[in-house]
mmCIF file of C-alpha atoms in Angstrom:
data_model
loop_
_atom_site.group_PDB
_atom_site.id
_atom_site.type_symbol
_atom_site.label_atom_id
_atom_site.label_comp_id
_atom_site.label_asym_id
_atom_site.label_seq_id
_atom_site.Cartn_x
_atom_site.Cartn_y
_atom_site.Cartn_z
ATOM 1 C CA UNK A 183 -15.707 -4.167 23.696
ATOM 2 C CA UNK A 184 -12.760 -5.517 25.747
ATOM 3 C CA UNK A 185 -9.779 -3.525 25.886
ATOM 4 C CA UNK A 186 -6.083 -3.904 27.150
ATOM 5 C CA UNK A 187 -4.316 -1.042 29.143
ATOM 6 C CA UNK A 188 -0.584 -1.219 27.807
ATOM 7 C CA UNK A 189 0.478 2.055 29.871
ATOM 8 C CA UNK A 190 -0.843 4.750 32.568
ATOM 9 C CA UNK A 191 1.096 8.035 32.369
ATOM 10 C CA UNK A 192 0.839 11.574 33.339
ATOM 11 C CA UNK A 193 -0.499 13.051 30.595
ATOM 12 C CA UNK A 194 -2.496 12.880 27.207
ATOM 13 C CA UNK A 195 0.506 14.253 25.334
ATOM 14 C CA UNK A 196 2.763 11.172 26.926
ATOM 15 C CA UNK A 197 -0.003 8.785 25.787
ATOM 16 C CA UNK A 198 0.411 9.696 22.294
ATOM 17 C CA UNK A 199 4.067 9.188 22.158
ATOM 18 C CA UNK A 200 3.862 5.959 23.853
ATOM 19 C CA UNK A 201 1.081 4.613 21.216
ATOM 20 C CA UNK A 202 3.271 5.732 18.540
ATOM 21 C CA UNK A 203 6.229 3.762 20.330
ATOM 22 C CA UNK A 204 4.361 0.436 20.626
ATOM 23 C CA UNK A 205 2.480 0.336 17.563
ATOM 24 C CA UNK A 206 6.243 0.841 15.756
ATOM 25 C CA UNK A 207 7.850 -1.755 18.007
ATOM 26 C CA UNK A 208 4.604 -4.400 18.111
ATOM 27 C CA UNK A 209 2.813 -3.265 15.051
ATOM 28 C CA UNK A 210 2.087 -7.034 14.182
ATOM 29 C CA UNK A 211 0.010 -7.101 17.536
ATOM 30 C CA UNK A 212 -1.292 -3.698 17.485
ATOM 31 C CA UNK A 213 -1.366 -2.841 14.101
ATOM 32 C CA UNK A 214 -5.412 -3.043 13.687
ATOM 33 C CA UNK A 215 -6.463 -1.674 17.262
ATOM 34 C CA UNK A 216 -7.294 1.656 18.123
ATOM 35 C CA UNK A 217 -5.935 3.806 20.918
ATOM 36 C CA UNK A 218 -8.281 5.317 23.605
ATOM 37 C CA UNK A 219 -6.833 7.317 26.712
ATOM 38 C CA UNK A 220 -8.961 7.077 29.867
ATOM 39 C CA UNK A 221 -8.661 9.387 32.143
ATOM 40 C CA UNK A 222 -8.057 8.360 36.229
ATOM 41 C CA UNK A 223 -7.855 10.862 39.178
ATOM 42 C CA UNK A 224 -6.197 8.415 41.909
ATOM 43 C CA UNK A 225 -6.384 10.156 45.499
ATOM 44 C CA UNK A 226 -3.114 11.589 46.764
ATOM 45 C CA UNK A 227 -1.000 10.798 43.532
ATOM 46 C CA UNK A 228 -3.066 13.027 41.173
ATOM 47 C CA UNK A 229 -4.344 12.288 37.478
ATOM 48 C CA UNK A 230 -2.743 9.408 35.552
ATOM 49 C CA UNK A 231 -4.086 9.117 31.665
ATOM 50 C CA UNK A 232 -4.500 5.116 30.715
ATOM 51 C CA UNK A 233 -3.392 3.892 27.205
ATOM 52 C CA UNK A 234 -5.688 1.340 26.131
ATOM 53 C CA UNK A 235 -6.008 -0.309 22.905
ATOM 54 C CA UNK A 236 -9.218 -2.198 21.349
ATOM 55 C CA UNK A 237 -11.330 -2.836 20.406
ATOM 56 C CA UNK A 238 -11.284 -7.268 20.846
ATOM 57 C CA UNK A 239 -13.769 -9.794 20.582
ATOM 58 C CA UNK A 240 -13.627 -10.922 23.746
ATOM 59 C CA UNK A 241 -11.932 -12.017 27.312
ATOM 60 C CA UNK A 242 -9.912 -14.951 25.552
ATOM 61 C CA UNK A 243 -8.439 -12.446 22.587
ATOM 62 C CA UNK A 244 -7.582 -9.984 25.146
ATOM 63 C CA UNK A 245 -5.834 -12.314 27.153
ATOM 64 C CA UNK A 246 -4.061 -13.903 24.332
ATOM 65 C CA UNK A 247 -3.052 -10.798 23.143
ATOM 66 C CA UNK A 248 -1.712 -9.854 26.515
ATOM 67 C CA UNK A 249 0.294 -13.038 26.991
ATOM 68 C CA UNK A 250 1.682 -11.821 23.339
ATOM 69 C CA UNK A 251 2.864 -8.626 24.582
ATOM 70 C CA UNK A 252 4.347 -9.659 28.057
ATOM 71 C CA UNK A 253 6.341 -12.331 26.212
ATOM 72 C CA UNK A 254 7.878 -9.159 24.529
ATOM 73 C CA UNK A 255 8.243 -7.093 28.009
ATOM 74 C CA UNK A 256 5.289 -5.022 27.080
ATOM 75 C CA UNK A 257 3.405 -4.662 30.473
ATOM 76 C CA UNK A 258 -0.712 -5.457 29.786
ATOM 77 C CA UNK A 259 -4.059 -5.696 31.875
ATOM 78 C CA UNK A 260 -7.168 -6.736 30.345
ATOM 79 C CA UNK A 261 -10.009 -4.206 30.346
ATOM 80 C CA UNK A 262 -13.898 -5.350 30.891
ATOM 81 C CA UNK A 263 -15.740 -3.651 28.320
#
């Protein structure tokens, strides 16, 4: 399903904490989702781990749900599924 990336960050271990940290701080918003790291090997800057959360029905709810967070300062992209 669609997804939203809420962070990108060196390591699994760094993901973790920073799900813990958002869910505490937006847990209305994030409460219900699940965490997923993906992992991304970007040419000449090395391997970057990106904290998503999902699953959501669809573009709209992911985009909603990213307006949500940004109005909070909570940097979001929306994920195709």
């Amino acid at each position: 399903g669609w997804r939203i990336q809420l962070v990108s960050l060196r390591s699994e271990a760094a993901g973790q904490q920073a799900w813990a940290a958002l869910r505490k701080k937006n847990g209305d918003l994030l409460g219900k989702l699940s965490m997923r790291m993906e992992k991304a090997d970007i040419k000449g800057k090395g391997t970057y781990y990106r904290l998503q959360a999902g699953p959501l029905s669809g573009k709209d709810a992911a985009s909603a749900l990213c307006q949500k967070l940004k109005a909070r300062k909570q940097g979001c992209i929306i994920v195709r599924p």
